[in-house]
Every structure is written in structure tokens, then in C-alpha cells.
XYZ file of C-alpha atoms in Angstrom:
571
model
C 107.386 152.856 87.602
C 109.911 155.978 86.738
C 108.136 158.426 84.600
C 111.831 160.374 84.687
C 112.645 161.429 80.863
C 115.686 161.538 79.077
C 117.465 163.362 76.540
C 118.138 160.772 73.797
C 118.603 159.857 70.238
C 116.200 157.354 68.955
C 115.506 155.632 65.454
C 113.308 152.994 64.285
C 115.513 149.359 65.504
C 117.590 150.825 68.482
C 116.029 148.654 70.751
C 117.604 145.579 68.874
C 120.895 144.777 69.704
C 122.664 141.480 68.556
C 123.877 139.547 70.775
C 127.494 138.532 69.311
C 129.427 135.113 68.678
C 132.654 135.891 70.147
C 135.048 133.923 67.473
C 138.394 133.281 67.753
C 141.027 134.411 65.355
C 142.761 132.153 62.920
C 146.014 133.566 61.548
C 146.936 132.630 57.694
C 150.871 132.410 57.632
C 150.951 132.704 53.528
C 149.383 135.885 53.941
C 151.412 137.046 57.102
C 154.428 139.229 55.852
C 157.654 140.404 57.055
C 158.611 139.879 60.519
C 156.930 136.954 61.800
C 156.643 138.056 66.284
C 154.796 141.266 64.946
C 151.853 142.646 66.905
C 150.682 144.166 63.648
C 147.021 142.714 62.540
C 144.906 142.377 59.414
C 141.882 140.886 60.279
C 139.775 140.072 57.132
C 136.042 139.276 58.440
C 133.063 141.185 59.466
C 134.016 144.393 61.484
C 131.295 143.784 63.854
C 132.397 139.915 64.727
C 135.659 141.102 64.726
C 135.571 143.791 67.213
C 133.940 141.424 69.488
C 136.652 138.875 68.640
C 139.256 141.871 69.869
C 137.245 142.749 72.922
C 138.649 139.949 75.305
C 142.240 140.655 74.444
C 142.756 144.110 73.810
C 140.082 145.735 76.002
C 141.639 149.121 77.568
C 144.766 148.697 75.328
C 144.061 150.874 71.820
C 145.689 154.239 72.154
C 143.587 155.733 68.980
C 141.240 154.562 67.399
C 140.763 156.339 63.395
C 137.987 155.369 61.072
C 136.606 156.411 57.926
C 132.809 154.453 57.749
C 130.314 154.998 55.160
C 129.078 158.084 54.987
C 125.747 156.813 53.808
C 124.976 160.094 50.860
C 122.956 157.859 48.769
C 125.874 157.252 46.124
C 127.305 153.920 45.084
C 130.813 153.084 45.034
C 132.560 150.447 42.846
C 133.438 148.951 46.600
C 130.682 149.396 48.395
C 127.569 151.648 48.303
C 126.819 153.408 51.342
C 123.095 154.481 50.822
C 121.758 153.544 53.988
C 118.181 154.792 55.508
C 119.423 156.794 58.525
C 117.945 153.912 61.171
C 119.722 151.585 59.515
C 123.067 154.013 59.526
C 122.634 154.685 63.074
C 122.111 151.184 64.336
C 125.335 149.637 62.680
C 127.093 152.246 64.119
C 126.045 152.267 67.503
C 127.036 148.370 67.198
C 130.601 148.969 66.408
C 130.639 152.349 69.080
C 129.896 150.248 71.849
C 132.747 147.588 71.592
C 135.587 150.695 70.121
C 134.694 152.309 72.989
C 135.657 149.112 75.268
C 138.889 148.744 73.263
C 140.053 152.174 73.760
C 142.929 153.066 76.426
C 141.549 155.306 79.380
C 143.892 158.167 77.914
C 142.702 156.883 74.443
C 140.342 159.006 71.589
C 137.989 158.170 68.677
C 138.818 159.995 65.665
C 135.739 159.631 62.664
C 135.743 161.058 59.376
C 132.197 161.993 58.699
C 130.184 164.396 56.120
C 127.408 166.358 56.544
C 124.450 163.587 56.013
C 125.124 162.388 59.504
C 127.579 164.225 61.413
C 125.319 165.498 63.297
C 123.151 162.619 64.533
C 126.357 160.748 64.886
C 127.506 163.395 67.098
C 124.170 162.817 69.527
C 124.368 159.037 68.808
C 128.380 159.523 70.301
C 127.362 161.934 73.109
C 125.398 158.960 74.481
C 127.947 156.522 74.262
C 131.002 158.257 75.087
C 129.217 160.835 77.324
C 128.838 164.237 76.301
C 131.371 165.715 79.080
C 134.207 163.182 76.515
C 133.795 165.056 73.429
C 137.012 167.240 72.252
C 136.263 168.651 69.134
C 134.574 168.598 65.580
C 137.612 169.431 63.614
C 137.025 170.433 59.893
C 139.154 169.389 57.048
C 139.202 170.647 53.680
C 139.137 168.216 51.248
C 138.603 169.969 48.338
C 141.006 172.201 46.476
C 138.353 173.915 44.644
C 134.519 174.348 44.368
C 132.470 171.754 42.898
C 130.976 173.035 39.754
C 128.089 170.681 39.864
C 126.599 171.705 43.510
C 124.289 174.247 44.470
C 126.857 174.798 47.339
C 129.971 172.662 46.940
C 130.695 171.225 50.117
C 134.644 171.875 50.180
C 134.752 169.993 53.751
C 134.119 167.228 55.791
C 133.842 166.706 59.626
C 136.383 165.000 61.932
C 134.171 164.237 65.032
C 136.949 163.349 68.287
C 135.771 161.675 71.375
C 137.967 160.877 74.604
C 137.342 157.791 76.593
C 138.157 160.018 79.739
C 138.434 163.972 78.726
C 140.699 164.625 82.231
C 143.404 162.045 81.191
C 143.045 162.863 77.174
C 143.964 166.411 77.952
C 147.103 165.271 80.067
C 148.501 163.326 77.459
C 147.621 164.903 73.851
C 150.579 166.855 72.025
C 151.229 170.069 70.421
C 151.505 169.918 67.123
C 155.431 170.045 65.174
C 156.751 173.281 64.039
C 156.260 173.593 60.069
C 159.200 174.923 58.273
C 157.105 177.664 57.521
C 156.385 178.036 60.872
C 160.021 177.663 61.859
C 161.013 180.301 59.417
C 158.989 183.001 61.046
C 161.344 182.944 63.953
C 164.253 185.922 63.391
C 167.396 186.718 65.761
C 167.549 190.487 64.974
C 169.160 191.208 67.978
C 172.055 188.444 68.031
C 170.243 186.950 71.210
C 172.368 184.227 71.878
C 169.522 181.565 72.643
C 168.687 181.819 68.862
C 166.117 182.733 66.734
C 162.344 183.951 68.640
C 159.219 185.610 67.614
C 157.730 188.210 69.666
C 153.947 188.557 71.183
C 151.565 190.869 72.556
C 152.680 192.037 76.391
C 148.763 192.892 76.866
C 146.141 191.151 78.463
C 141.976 191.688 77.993
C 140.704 193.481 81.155
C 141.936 195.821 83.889
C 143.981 194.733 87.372
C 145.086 196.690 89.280
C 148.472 195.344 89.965
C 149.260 195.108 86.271
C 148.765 198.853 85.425
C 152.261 200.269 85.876
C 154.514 202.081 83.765
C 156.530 200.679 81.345
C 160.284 202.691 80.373
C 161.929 201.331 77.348
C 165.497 201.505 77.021
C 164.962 203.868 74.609
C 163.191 206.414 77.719
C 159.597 206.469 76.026
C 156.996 205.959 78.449
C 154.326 203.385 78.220
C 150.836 202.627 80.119
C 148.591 199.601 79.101
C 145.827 200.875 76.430
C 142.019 201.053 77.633
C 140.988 198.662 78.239
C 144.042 195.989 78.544
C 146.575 195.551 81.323
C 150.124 194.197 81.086
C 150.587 190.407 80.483
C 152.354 190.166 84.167
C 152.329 191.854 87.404
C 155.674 194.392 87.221
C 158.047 191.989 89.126
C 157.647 189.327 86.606
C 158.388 191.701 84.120
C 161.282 192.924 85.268
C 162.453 189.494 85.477
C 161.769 189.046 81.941
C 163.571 192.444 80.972
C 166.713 191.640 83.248
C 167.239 188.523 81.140
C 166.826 189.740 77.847
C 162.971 188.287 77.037
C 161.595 192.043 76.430
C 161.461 193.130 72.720
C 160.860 196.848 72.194
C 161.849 197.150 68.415
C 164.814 198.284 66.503
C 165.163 201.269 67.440
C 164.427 200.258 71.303
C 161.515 202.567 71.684
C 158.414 200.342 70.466
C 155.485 199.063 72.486
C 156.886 196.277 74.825
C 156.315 192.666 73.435
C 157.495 189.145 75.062
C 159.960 187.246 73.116
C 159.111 182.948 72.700
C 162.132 181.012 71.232
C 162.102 178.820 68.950
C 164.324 176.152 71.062
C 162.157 176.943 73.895
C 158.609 176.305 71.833
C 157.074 172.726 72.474
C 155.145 172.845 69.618
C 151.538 174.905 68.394
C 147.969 173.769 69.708
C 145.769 172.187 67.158
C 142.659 173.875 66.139
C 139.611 172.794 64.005
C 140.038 174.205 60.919
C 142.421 171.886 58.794
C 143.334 173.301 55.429
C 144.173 171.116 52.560
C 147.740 172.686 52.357
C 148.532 171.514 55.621
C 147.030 167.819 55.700
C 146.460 166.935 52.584
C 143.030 166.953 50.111
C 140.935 163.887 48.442
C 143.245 164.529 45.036
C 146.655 163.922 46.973
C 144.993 161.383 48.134
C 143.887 159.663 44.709
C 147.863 160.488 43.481
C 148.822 158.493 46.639
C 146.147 155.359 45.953
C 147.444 155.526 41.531
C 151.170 155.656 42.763
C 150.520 152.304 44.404
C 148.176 150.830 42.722
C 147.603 152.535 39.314
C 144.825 154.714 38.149
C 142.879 151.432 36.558
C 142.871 150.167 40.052
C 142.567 153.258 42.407
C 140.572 153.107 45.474
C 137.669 155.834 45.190
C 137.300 157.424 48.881
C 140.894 157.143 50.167
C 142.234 159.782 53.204
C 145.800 161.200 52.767
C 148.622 160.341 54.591
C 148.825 163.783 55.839
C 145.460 163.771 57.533
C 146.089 160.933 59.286
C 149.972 161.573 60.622
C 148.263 164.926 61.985
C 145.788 162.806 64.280
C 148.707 160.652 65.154
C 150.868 163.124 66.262
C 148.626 164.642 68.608
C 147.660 161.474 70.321
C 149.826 158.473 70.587
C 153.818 157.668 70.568
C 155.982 155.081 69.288
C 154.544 151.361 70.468
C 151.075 152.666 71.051
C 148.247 150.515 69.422
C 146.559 152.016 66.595
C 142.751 150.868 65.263
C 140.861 150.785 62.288
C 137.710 148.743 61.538
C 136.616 149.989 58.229
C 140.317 149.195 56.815
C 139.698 150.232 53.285
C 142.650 150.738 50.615
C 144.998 150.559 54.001
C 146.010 154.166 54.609
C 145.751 154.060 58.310
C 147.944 150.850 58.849
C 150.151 152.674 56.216
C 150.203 155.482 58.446
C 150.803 154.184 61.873
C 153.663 151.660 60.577
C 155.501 154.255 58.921
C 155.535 156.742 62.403
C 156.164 153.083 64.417
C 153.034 152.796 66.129
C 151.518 149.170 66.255
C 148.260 148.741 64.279
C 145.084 146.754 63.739
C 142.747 146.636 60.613
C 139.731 145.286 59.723
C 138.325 144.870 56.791
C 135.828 142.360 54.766
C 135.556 143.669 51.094
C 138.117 142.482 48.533
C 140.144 145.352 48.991
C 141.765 143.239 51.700
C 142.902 141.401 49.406
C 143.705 143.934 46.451
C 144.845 146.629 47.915
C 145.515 146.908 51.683
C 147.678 143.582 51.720
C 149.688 144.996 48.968
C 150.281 148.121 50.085
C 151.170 147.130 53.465
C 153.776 144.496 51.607
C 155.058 147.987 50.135
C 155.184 149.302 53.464
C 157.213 147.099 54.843
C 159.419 146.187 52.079
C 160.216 149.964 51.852
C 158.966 150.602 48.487
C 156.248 152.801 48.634
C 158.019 155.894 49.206
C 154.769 157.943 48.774
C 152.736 159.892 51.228
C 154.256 160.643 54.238
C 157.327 158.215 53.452
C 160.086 160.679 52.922
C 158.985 163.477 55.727
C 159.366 160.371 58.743
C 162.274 158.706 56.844
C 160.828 155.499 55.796
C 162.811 152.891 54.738
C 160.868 149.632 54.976
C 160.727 147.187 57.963
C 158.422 145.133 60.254
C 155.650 142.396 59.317
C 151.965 142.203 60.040
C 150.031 138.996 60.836
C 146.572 138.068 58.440
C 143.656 136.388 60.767
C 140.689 135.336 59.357
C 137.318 134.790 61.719
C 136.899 131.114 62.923
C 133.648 129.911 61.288
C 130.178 129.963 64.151
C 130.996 127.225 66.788
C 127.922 126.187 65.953
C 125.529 125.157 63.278
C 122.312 123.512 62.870
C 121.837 119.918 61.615
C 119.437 118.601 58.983
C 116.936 117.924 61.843
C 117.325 121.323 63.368
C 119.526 120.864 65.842
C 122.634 122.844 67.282
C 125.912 120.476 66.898
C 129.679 121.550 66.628
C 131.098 122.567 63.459
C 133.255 120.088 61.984
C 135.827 122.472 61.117
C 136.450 122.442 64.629
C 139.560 120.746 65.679
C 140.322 119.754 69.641
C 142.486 122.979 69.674
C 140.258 125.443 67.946
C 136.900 123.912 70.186
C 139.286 124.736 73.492
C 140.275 128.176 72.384
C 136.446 128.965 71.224
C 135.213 127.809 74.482
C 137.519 129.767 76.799
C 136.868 132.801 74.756
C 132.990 132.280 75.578
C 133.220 131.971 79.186
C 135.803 134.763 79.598
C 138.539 132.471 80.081
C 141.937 133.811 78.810
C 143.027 130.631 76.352
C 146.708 129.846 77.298
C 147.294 126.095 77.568
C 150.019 125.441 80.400
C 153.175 123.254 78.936
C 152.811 120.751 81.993
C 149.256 120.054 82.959
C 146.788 119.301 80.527
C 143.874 120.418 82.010
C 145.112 124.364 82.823
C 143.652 125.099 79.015
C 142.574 129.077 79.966
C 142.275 130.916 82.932
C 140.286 133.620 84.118
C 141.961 134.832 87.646
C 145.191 133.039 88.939
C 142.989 129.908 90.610
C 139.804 129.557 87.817
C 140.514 127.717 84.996
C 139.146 126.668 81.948
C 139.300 122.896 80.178
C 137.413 121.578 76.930
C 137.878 117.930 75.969
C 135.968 115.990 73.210
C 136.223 112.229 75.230
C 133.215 111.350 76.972
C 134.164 111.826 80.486
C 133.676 109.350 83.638
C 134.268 109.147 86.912
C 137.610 108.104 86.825
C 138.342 110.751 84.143
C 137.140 113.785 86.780
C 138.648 111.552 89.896
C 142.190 111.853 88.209
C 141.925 115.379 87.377
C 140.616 116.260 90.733
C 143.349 114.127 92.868
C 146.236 116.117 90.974
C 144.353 119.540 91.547
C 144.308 118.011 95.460
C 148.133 117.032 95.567
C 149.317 121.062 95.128
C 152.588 121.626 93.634
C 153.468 118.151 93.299
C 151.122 117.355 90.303
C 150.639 121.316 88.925
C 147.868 121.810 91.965
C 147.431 124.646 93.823
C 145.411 124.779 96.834
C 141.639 127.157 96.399
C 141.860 126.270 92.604
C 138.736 125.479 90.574
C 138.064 124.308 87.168
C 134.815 124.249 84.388
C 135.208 121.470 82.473
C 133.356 121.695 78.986
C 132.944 117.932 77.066
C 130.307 116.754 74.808
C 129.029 114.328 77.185
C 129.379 112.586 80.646
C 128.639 110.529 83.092
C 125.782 111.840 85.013
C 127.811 110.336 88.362
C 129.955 113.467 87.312
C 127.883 116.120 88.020
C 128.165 117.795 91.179
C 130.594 115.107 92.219
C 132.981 118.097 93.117
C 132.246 121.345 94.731
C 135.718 122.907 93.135
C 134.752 121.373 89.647
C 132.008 122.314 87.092
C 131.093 120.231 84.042
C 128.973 121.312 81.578
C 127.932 119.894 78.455
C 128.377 121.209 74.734
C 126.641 122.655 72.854
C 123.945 122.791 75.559
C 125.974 125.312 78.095
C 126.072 127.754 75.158
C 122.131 128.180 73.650
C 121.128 131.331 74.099
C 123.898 132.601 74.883
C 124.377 134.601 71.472
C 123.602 134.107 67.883
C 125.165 130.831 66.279
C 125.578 130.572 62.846
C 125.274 134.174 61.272
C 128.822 135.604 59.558
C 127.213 138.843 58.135
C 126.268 141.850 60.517
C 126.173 144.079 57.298
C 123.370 144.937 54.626
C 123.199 144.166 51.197
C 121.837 147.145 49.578
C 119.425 147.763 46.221
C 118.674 151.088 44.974
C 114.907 151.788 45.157
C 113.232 152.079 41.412
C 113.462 154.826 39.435
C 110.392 157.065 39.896
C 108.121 153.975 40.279
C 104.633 153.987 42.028
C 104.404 151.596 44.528
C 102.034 150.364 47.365
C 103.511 153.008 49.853
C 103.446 155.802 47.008
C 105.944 157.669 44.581
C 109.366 156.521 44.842
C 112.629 159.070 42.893
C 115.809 157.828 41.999
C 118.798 159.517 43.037
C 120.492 158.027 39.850
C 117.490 159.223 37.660
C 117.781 158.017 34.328
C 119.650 154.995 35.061
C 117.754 151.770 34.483
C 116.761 149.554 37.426
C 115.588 145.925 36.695
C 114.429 145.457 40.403
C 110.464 144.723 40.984
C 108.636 147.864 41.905
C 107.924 146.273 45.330
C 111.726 145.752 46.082
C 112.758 147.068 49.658
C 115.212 149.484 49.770
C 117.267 147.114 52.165
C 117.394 143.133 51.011
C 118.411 140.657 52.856
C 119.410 138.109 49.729
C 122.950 137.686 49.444
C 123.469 138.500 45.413
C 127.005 139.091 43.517
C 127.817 143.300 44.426
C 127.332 145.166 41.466
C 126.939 148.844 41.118
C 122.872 148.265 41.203
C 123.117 145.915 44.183
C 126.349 146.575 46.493
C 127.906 144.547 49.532
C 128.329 147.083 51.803
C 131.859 145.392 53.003
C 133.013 148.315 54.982
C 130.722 147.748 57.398
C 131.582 143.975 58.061
């Protein structure tokens, strides 16, 4: 036995990883909007359930993924209260890490607004899923416009933590950042150059070589030598290169210290840093102006991001057509966002802001009305559509007498698609022959039927899968065929064909029946002694009618209230 140690992150529960239903999608056509072949999706149902219902189709294919979770401080939202025990915190999202890192593109990043409670376990808890060697940055935004008044020290920031799927191929493809206006209006033509307007930089370099200490002559006949401890930029034929075609800068009066001119038609942009200012992407009030312009301020979602914030992440890392995720959808900004700059988009989200505010928003988007945000600066005029899915319901459920049947919301099509999407069959009926349901590779397929089948049922199938092209056969092909129940002459009557029986094929092979991978949450008592000692209240002074003895985490499903909280963003 390997007594080899590791550098981890553990927490009480990491050991205990569900083992997912992977549901199939059901779209809603009243709720779908605009154009009706969009790839756009709105996927109201737990985030976890969801993600796995993603993973089969859209594995490799999400160009950025940007998501705003919980932040779990303790306080509760009208929405959703995110005062999770850190365990807790870290196990849900190491749940949802796993499968977003599956979906993401190999030149793909994770983008994750965080604050200072956990940023920096969910850093370690990222370094081990991602790898270490895949993080980019921890990029600071300033939320805040001012100090709050309240705080012993107001925290005026919060942390963007950014993860590659593969650092090489991330660092190929991200972008420089657009000239600002203001940036633009720092470049001058003082000399008439006729390439147009340039700023000039530094021609000296840290450290001494030897082939870069010559003597500089300006046309003005002073005489220059690198300072101590600098050399020139460039070895001296590169710089006469540069001075022959009119990229030298040595002031007005053509006597100053050498510098290189850039041009502005020439610049590809400016390199991103960490440090995000408010003025430049936006703060938690533009934000909140954004959120009352839509919705109004009775209505007004309490943690929103601002459109600025998240066109900056956009820019740097995906184009036009590139898939866009978010699975803690909230009031919508992020499908807002990537629709707007015409990337396609997926968002998840469980809590009744689906319904309240991200569906009509996005209904804004596309109708061109909600000229807000970042609207004007990309020239938004409406256009587009978005599909709504809802999760199927568990394939399966127990009976009275305990025992695992079929849903009977389950029609003959949704039972086939559900069962391809277990056995990793891709569910794509052919037109012409009935029993090419899904496929897996170009010979394995996949077919679900509710008749009880016999021997002259599998007989037929297999005689047209023998005739080739004649009857939709191809030679080497082989099929699992899923029914309720057969003939036991069936079994193993073919070595190309595999029947199994429902729902016995599938026991065990995940967790039937459970719809909620979140936590309903109850503030612990105010300053109450209990069995395990003195408990405080962050709310202190607010009444609690909870029993002294109540966990901090329940597991009863009650109405969300602002003393007991649904925490939907996490579903």
C-alpha cells in the first residue's frame, strides 16, 4: 500500500460524490422566443442535473464559461441566502467544477466572481481540478465607488479567479484588449508622420549587453550613451532601421533622449492586467441602475454584475459564434451580454428569477428594447431567439411497494431519448429504419421499445441488420436493445445484439428519483445554548422561531423566506 502524500484540499463530505441522473432536456415552445433554429438556451432546473444533462452534447464545445455563485458571507438575500458552512460551500462547488470543466473547449477558460470568504480555498479547490500549471490570473475588480461606512475595512473589491482548460492553447488564442477613447486620444502626430497619430516609448532596456551599448547621434548632433545601468532597446542595426524609416522620436527640438514611436493603426490592442477599476468595467451601483432600468427599483435583482464587467471577459476570450456558459443564471446579465456581442449562450438557472427576470430581459434583448448596459457601445438593435428547456422528471420512481418502475410521464419518445442518453448513445432516430434510435460510433446503435419482445420481434430486426444496404443494414453493425420485458429465448440469441431489460439494466447506475442537489438553508438561533454549546447570530437582534436544536443545514423542503431560503442558485 502507497504511503506517497499529497498536497490537497480537504473538508468534511469530499469523499461523497453523487452519482448523477443524466436527464434529458424538454424544450417549452410558449416560453421559447424570437427566432425559433436558435442555439441559444435557458435551462430552468437544478444547475447540477443540468450540467450533467449538457455533458453528452456539448462536452469540449463551451468557449467561456462566466459565473457568479454564492459567495456564501453569511447574509440572506430576498433570492437566495448563501450562508453556507465552508464543507458544504466547497462540496457543491467541486460538483459543478468537475462537469464545467468537461464542457469547456481545449482553448476554453473559467471565469468566477468570488469575494474574500472563499476565494482562496476556491482557488486550492480549482488548482486541483483544473491543475495548478492552468491557472491565469486572480484579477481584481472594484466594485465599489466608495468606502463602506459600516466596515472596519470596507472591502471595495472582489476577486475574479480565471482558469484555462489548457494554459499553452489559452495563451495562443486570448486577445488584447480595445483601445479606449481615452486611450486613443493619447496618440499625437506632432511631426505630420504620415502613418498617423503614435505615442512614443522608452528606447532602454534593464541590464547591460554588450552589443547594445553604442552611441546614439540625434539629428540634432547631441550625443547619447545608454544610462547605468540600461542598454538600448535593440542592437544598433535594428536601430538604424528604425531611424531610416522614420520610427525614432527625439523631441521637438530633435535633440531629446531617443524614444521608439508605436502607432496607433499599427497597435493590436493593450494587455489586460488584474486590477479592474470601476471606471473602466463598471461597479455594483451601475449595475443596480442597469437591473431598475429593466425591471424597476420595486423589482431589482440584489447582486447583479454590470454589463461592462462581463463584455471585458468576453473580449479577451471568445469571438462571434463561440458558446458562452452560465450555470448560476441569475437576473440574466451574462446571456444579456454574450447576445448583444453575438456569441451563442447557455443559462441555467432554478430560482424564480427565471421566470421574473432573466426571461424578460432576454425578451428585451432580443426585441431590441433594452438599450441599457452595453447596448449602445456594440450597436444593439434587437434580434435572435433563445430556446426554454425544462429537466425531464427521474426516469425512475419507486412504487407503493418499493419498487423502481418507469415514470408515467414517460412517453415512447421521451423513454428512447432518456435511455440513449444513459448508455452514451447519441439520440438521433434515423427517418428510415426504426430501430437506428441513437448511436454511439458509426456501427453501435441504440433502440428502446415498450412491446414485449419475442423471437420473431429480434429475428426481424436482425435479418434486416443481415441484408446490408438493402433493408438500412450495414455489415459489423451491432445494436442494445432496451424493452421492459422479453422472451428469455431472446437473450444471447445474437452475438451482434444485446437486450436488456428496464428498469433493471439501470439500478445502480445513479441516483433515481432526487430533483434537488441544493440545500435549503435556516439561520442558526440567535445566541441560543444548545447541546454543542453557545451559538451567535449574525443577524443579532432579529427574532428566530426555529427550535434551539435546529441544524444549521435542513433538509425539509419549506416555502423560502428570508429566515429559511432556497438556495436556487445553486440548482
Amino acid at each position: 500500500m502507497s504511503n506517497k502524500q499529497k498536497l490537497e484540499l480537504t473538508w468534511i463530505g469530499k469523499g461523497n460524490q453523487p452519482k448523477l441522473e443524466p436527464r434529458i432536456l424538454i424544450e417549452d415552445p410558449v416560453k421559447s422566443y424570437g427566432y425559433k433554429n436558435s442555439e441559444n438556451m435557458l435551462i430552468y432546473g437544478d444547475n447540477l442535473l443540468a450540467l450533467k444533462a449538457l455533458e453528452q452534447d456539448f462536452a469540449g464545445q463551451i468557449k467561456c464559461i462566466c459565473i457568479d455563485p454564492p459567495y456564501n458571507t453569511g447574509s440572506a438575500f430576498e433570492y437566495y441566502d448563501d450562508g453556507l458552512e465552508h464543507s458544504i460551500w466547497l462540496s457543491l462547488m467541486r460538483d459543478r467544477l468537475i462537469i464545467l470543466k468537461t464542457l469547456l473547449s481545449d482553448m476554453g477558460s473559467i471565469w468566477i466572481t468570488i469575494d474574500d470568504n472563499e476565494c482562496h480555498y476556491l482557488k486550492v479547490l480549482m488548482d486541483e481540478i483544473f491543475g495548478r500549471k492552468n491557472f491565469v490570473a486572480n484579477v481584481v475588480w472594484q466594485k465599489r465607488t466608495s468606502p463602506d461606512m459600516r466596515a472596519t475595512i470596507g472591502a471595495g473589491h472582489d476577486h475574479i479567479l480565471v482558469f484555462a482548460k489548457d494554459i499553452d492553447k489559452f495563451k495562443e488564442k486570448v486577445k488584447p484588449l480595445p483601445k479606449t477613447d481615452e486611450q486613443k486620444r493619447s496618440y499625437k502626430n506632432p511631426d505630420k508622420d504620415p502613418r498617423g497619430p503614435w505615442v512614443s516609448s522608452d528606447f532602454t532596456a534593464q541590464g547591460y549587453r554588450p552589443n547594445q551599448m553604442y552611441k546614439i547621434k540625434t539629428p540634432g548632433g547631441k550625443e547619447y550613451y545608454p544610462p547605468d545601468g540600461r542598454c538600448w532597446k535593440n542592437i544598433e542595426s535594428v536601430y538604424l532601421k528604425l531611424l531610416k524609416d522614420g520610427r525614432m522620436w527625439f523631441g521637438k527640438g530633435g535633440n531629446g533622449v531617443p524614444r521608439r514611436k508605436t502607432y496607433l493603426e499599427e497597435s493590436l490592442g493593450q494587455t489586460a492586467w488584474t486590477w479592474w477599476t470601476n471606471s473602466e468595467v463598471g461597479h455594483n451601483q451601475e449595475a443596480k441602475k442597469e437591473i431598475i432600468a429593466l425591471f424597476g427599483s420595486g423589482d431589482a435583482f440584489i447582486t447583479p454584475k454590470p454589463e461592462r464587467l462581463i463584455k471585458r471577459i468576453f473580449d479577451l476570450t471568445t469571438d462571434e459564434g463561440d458558446y458562452i456558459l452560465d450555470s448560476f443564471g441569475g437576473s440574466g446579465t451574462t446571456g444579456a451580454v454574450a447576445h448583444k456581442m453575438g456569441r451563442k449562450w447557455i443559462m441555467l438557472e432554478l430560482g424564480e428569477h427565471c421566470h421574473t427576470h432573466c426571461l424578460p430581459r432576454l425578451k428585451k434583448v432580443m426585441d431590441g428594447t433594452d438599450q441599457g448596459g452595453i447596448s449602445k457601445s456594440v450597436d444593439w438593435k434587437g434580434g435572435g431567439g433563445f430556446k426554454y428547456y425544462y429537466l425531464a422528471p427521474s426516469l425512475l420512481k419507486e412504487d407503493k411497494y418499493g419498487n423502481w418502475v418507469i415514470d408515467e410521464r414517460y412517453n415512447a419518445d421521451m423513454l428512447a431519448a432518456a435511455m440513449a442518453k444513459h448508455e452514451g448513445f447519441k439520440y438521433n432516430p434515423d427517418e428510415q429504419i426504426y430501430w437506428k434510435q441513437g448511436r454511439s460510433t458509426e456501427k453501435d446503435f441504440i433502440f428502446t421499445t415498450t412491446k414485449f419482445v419475442t423471437l420473431e420481434y429480434i429475428d426481424k430486426i436482425h435479418e434486416q441488420m443481415s441484408e446490408g444496404s438493402a433493408s438500412g443494414g450495414k455489415p459489423g453493425e451491432s445494436l442494445l436493445l432496451c424493452c421492459k420485458s422479453f422472451s428469455k429465448a431472446c437473450e444471447n440469441r445474437y452475438t451482434n445484439i444485446t437486450i436488456k431489460k428496464i428498469p433493471k439494466m439501470l439500478l445502480g447506475s445513479c441516483e433515481f428519483g432526487k430533483d434537488d442537489y441544493s440545500l435549503n438553508i435556516i439561520n442558526m438561533p440567535a445566541c441560543q445554548e444548545t447541546q454543542f454549546g453557545r451559538v451567535e447570530d449574525d443577524n443579532s437582534g432579529d427574532s428566530n422561531e426555529e427550535s434551539p436544536n435546529s441544524d444549521v443545514i435542513s433538509s425539509v423542503s419549506k416555502k423560502p423566506s428570508k429566515k429559511n431560503i432556497q438556495l436556487d442558485l445553486f440548482k
